[in-house]
Coordinates of C-alpha atoms in Angstrom, one line a residue:
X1 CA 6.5 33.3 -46.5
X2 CA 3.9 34.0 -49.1
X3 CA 2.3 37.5 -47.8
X4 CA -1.2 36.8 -49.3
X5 CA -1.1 33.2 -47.3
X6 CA 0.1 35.6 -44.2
X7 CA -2.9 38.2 -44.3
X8 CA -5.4 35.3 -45.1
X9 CA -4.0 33.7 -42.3
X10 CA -4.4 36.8 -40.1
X11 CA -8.0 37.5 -40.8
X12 CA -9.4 33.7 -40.8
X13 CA -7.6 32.8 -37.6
X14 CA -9.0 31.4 -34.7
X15 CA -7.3 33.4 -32.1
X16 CA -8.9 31.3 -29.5
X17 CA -7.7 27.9 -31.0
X18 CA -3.9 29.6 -31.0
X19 CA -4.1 31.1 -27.4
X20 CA -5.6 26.9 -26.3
X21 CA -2.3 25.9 -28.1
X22 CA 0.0 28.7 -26.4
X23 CA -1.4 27.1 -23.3
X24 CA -1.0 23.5 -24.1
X25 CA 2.5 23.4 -25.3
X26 CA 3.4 25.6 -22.2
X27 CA 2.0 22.6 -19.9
X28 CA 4.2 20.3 -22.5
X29 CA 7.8 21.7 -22.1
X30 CA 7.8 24.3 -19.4
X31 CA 8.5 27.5 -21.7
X32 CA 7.2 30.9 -21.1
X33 CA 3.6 31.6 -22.8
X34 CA 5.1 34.6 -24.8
X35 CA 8.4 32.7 -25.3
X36 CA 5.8 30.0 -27.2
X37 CA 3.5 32.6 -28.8
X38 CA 6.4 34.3 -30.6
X39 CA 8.2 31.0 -31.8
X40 CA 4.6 29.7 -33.0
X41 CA 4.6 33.0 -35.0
X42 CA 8.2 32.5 -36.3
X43 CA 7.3 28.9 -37.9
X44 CA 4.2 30.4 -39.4
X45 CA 6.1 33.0 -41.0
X46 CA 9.7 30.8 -41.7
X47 CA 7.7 27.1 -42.6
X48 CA 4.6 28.4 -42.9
X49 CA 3.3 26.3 -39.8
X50 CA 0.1 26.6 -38.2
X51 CA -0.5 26.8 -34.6
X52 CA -2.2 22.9 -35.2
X53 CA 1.2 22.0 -37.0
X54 CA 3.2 23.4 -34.0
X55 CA 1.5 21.4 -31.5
X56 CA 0.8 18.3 -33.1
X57 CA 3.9 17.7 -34.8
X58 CA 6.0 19.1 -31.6
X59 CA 7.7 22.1 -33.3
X60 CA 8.5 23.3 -29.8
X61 CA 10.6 20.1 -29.4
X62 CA 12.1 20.0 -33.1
X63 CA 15.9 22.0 -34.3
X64 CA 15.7 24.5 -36.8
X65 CA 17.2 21.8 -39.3
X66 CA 14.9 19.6 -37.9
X67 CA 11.6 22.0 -38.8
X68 CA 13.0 22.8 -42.0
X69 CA 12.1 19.1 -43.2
X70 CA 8.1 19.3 -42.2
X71 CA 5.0 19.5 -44.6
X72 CA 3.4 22.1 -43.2
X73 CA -0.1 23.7 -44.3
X74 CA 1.8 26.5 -46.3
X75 CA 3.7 23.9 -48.0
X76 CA 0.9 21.4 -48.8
X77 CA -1.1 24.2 -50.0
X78 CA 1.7 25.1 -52.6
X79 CA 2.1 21.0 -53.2
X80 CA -2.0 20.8 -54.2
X81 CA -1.5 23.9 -56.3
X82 CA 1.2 22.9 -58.2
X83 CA -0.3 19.6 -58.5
X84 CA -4.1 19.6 -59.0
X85 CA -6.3 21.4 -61.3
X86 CA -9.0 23.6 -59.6
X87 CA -11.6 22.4 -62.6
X88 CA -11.6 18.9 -61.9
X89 CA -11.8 19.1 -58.4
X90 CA -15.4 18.0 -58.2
X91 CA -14.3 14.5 -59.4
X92 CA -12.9 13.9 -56.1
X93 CA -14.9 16.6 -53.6
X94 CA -18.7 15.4 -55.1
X95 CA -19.0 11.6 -54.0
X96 CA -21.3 10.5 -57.2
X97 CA -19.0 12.1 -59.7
X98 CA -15.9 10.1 -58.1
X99 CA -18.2 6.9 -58.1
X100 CA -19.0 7.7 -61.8
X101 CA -15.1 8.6 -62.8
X102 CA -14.2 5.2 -61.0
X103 CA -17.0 3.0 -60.9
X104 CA -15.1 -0.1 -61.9
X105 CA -12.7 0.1 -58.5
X106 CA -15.9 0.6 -56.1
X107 CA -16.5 -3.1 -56.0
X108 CA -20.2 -2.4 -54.9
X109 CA -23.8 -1.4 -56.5
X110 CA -24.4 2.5 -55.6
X111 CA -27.3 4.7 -56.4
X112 CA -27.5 8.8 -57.1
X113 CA -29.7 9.3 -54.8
X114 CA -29.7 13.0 -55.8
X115 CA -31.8 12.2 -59.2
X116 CA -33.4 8.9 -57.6
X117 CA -37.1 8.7 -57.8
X118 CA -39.1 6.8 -55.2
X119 CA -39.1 3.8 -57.6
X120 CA -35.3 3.8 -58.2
X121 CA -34.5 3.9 -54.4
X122 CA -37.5 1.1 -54.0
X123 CA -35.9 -0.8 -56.5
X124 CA -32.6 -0.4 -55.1
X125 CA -33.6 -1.5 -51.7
X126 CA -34.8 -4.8 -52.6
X127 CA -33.1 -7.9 -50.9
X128 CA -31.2 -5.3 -49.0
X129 CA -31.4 -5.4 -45.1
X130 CA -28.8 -2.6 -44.9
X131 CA -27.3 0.6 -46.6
X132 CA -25.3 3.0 -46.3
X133 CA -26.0 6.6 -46.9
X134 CA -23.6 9.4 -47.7
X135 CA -24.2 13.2 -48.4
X136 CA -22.4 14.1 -51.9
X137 CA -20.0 17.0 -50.3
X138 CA -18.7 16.1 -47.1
X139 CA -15.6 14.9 -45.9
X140 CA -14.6 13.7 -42.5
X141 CA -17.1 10.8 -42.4
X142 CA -19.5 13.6 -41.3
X143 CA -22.9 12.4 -42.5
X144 CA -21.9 9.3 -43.3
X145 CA -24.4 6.4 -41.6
X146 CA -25.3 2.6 -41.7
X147 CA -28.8 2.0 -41.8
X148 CA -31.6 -1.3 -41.3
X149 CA -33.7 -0.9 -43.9
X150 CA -36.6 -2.6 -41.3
X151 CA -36.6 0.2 -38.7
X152 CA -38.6 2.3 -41.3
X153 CA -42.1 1.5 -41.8
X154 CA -41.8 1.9 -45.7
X155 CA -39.2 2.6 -48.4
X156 CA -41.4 5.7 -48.9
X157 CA -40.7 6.6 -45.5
X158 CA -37.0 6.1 -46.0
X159 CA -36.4 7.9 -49.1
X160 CA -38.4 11.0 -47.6
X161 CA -36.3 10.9 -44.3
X162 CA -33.1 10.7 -46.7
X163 CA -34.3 13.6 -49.0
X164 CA -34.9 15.5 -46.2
X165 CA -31.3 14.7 -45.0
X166 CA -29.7 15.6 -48.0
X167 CA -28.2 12.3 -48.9
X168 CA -26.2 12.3 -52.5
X169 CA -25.1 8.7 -52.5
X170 CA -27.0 5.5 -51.1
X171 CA -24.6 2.6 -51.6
X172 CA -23.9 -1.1 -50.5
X173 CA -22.4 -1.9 -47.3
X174 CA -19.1 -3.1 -47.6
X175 CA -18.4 -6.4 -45.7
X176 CA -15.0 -5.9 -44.4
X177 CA -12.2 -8.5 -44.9
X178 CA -12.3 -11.2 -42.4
X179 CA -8.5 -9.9 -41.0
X180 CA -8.8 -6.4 -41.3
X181 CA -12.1 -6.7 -39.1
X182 CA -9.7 -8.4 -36.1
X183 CA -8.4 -4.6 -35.6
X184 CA -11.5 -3.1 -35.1
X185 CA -14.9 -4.9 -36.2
X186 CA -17.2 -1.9 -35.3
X187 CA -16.4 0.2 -38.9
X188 CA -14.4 -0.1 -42.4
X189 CA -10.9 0.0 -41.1
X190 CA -9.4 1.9 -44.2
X191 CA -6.1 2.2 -45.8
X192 CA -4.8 5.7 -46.8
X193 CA -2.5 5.6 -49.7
X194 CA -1.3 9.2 -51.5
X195 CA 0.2 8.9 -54.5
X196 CA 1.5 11.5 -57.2
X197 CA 1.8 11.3 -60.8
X198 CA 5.0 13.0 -62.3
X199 CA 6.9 13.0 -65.7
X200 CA 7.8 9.1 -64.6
X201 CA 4.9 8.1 -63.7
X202 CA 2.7 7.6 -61.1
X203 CA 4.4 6.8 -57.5
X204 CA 2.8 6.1 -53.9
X205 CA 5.0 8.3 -51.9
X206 CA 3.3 7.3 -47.9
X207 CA 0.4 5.3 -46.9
X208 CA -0.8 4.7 -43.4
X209 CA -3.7 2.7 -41.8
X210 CA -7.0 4.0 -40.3
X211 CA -8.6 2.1 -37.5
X212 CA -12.1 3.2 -35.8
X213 CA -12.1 3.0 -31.9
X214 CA -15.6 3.7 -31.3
X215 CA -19.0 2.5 -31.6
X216 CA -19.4 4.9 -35.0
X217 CA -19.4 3.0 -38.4
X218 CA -16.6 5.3 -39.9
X219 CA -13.0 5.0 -39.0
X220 CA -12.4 9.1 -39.2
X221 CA -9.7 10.5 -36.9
X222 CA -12.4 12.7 -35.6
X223 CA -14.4 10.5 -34.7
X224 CA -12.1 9.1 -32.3
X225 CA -10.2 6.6 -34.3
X226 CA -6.7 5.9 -34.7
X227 CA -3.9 5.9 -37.8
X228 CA -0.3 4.1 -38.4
X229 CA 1.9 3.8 -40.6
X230 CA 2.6 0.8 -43.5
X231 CA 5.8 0.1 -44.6
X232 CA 5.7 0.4 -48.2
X233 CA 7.9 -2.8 -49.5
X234 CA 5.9 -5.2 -47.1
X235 CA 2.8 -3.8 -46.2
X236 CA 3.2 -4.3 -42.3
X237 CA 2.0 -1.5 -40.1
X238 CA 5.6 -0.3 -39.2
X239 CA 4.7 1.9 -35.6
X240 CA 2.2 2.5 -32.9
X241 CA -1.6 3.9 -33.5
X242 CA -1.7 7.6 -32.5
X243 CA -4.7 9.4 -32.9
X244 CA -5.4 13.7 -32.3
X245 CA -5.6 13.4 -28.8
X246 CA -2.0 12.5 -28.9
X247 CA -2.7 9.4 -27.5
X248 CA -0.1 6.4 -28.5
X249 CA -1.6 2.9 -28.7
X250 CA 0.7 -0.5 -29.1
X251 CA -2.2 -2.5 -28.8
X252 CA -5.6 -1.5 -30.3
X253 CA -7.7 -0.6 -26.7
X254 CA -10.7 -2.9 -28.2
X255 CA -9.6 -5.6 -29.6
X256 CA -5.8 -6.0 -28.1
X257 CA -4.4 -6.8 -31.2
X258 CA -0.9 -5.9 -31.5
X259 CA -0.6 -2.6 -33.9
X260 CA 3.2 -3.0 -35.3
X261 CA 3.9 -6.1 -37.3
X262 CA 0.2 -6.7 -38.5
X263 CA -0.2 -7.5 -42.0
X264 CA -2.4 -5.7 -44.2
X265 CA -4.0 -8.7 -46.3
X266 CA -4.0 -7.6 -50.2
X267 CA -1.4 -5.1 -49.9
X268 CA -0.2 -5.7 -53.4
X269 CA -3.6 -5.6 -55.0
X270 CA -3.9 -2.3 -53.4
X271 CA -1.2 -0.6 -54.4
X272 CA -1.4 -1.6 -58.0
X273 CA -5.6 -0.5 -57.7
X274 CA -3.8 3.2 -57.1
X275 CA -1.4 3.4 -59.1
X276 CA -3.4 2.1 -62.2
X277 CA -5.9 4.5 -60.6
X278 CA -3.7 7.8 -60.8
X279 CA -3.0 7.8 -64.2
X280 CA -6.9 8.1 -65.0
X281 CA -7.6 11.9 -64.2
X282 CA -4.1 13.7 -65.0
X283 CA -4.8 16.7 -64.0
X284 CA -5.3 15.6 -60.4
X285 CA -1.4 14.8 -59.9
X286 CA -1.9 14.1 -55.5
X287 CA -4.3 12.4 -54.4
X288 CA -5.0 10.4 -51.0
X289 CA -6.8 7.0 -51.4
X290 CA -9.4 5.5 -49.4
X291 CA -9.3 2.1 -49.9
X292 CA -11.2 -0.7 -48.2
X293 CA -10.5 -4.4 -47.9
X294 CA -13.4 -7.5 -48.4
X295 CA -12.5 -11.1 -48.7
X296 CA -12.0 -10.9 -52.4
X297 CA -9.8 -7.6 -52.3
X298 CA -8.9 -3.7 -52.0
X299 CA -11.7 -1.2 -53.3
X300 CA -12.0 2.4 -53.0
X301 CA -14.3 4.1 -50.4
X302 CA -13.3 7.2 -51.9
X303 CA -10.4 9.5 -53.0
X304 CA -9.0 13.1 -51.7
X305 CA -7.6 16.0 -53.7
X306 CA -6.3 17.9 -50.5
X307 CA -4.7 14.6 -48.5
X308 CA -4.0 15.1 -45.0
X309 CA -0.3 16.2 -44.5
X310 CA 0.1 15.6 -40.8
X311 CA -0.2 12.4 -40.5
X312 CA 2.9 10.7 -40.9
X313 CA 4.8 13.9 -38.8
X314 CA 3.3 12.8 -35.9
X315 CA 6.3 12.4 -33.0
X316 CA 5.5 8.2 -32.5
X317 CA 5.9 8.1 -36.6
X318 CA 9.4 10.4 -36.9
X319 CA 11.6 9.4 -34.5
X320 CA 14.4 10.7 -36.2
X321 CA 12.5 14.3 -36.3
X322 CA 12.6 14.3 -40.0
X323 CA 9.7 15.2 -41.5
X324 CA 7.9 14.3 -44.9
X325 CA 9.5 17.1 -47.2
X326 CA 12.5 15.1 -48.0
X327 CA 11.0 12.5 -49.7
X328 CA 8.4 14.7 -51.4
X329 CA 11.2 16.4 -52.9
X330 CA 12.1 13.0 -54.7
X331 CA 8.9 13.2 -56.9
X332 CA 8.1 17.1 -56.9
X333 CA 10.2 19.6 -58.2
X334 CA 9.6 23.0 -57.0
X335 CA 9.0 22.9 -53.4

């Protein structure tokens, strides 16, 4: 293990997060507290595992083979290093400099709201009965809100309450494809799809299906939605919804459509709209994309330069206990 990654891990940890996970995989299997504490230190020291990996991805349940195959923070720290370039990072953290980078895959009319007068929002508000606003450096759908443009008294009003807020991007709303919306009609149900750009080309090497399960207009898993994988070759969402409460759904709890076997409508399109899309900024090599689905096809919401590794490691998702590593290994040398 990298000693650097082990003294930064040391000084930023959150001892009480690790001593909550101590106590929660104890309550899972049955093992000794100290018995869990010092096996959750040997992952983080032999896979680089943190305490989150260990739970969530059942390390306590998983051989030493088995463990060995895992993407684990250590590990998709090294793969963003090796893969992305520092300098162009704010082309995918800053939300206007993606929309600028990639303007002709948003599929909607947006707005810098950052360098927008009173007139420019004005103008942009008109025949518009809803918007959504977005601050420029979040992630995590923190921020993010859907608003009537008649519950304020003026536009003035609005654009001072949105200043105020520090909202970077005001954009359409995106009106959801008519299939997608029988999963969960309350937000954007989004597609994740992470690609990586070597010597061959660009490849999409997993992609996985978010779905909202709340009241909440974004679809983020912490906000209480849910995520499952797609099958690649047919675009079918291949196993149950899961979600971080470790909660396994067959059937969304909403709607009660069935999870596994549902088609994602344009799955084609989308896949072609990232790969042509990962070519454009070569010095961003892996990359998660947000895409959303209307009637006339897949746009992007917005794309990642640290994509979430986890995911697909989830115990409902590998029930062979093989990990993503392997076939990360077919596209990336070096790790």
């Amino acid at each position: 293990m990298n000693l650097k990654f082990l003294v930064q891990c040391l000084v930023r940890m959150d001892y009480a997060g690790l001593f909550q996970t101590v106590s929660k995989v104890h309550k899972a299997c049955g093992k000794n507290r100290l018995a869990v504490m010092a096996d959750v230190v040997k992952c983080g020291l032999r896979y680089g595992a943190g305490y989150n990996d260990y739970l969530l991805c059942q390390f306590y349940n998983l051989t030493e083979e088995q463990r060995a195959t895992y993407i684990t923070r250590q590990v998709n720290n090294k793969l963003v290093a090796l893969l992305n370039d520092r300098e162009y990072y704010h082309l995918f953290d800053n939300k206007k400099d993606f929309y600028s980078t990639f303007s002709d895959c948003l599929g909607r009319d947006w707005l810098d709201f950052t360098k927008a007068s009173e007139e420019d929002f004005t103008r942009f508000l008109q025949g518009r009965e809803e918007i959504m606003v977005k601050p420029d450096a979040e992630s995590g759908g923190k921020g993010v809100e859907k608003l009537r443009v008649g519950d304020y008294p003026s536009p003035q009003a609005l654009y001072r309450k949105l200043k105020g807020d520090n909202i970077g991007v005001v954009e359409d709303v995106i009106v959801q494809n008519q299939e997608m919306a029988r999963l969960n009609p309350s937000c954007l149900n989004t597609l994740r799809i992470v690609t990586i750009l070597n010597g061959q080309g660009p490849h999409i090497v997993y992609a996985f299906v978010r779905i909202g399960n709340s009241d909440r207009p974004v679809d983020n898993l912490h906000s209480g939605g849910m995520f499952a994988p797609i099958d690649l070759d047919t675009g079918k969402i291949s196993a149950p919804g899961y979600d971080k409460n470790q909660r396994t759904f067959e059937t969304h709890p909403l709607t009660g459509v069935k999870l596994v076997g549902f088609q994602i409508p344009y799955w084609e399109e989308s896949k072609a709209l990232c790969l042509k899309a990962a070519t454009r900024v070569p010095q961003m090599r892996y990359i998660g994309w947000d895409v959303g689905l209307t009637d006339q096809g897949p746009l992007f919401v917005e794309g990642n330069n640290l994509p979430g590794y986890d995911i697909l490691q989830m115990p409902p998702h590998t029930p062979d206990k093989i990990g993503m590593l392997p076939t990360f290994r077919k596209y990336v040398d070096g790790i």
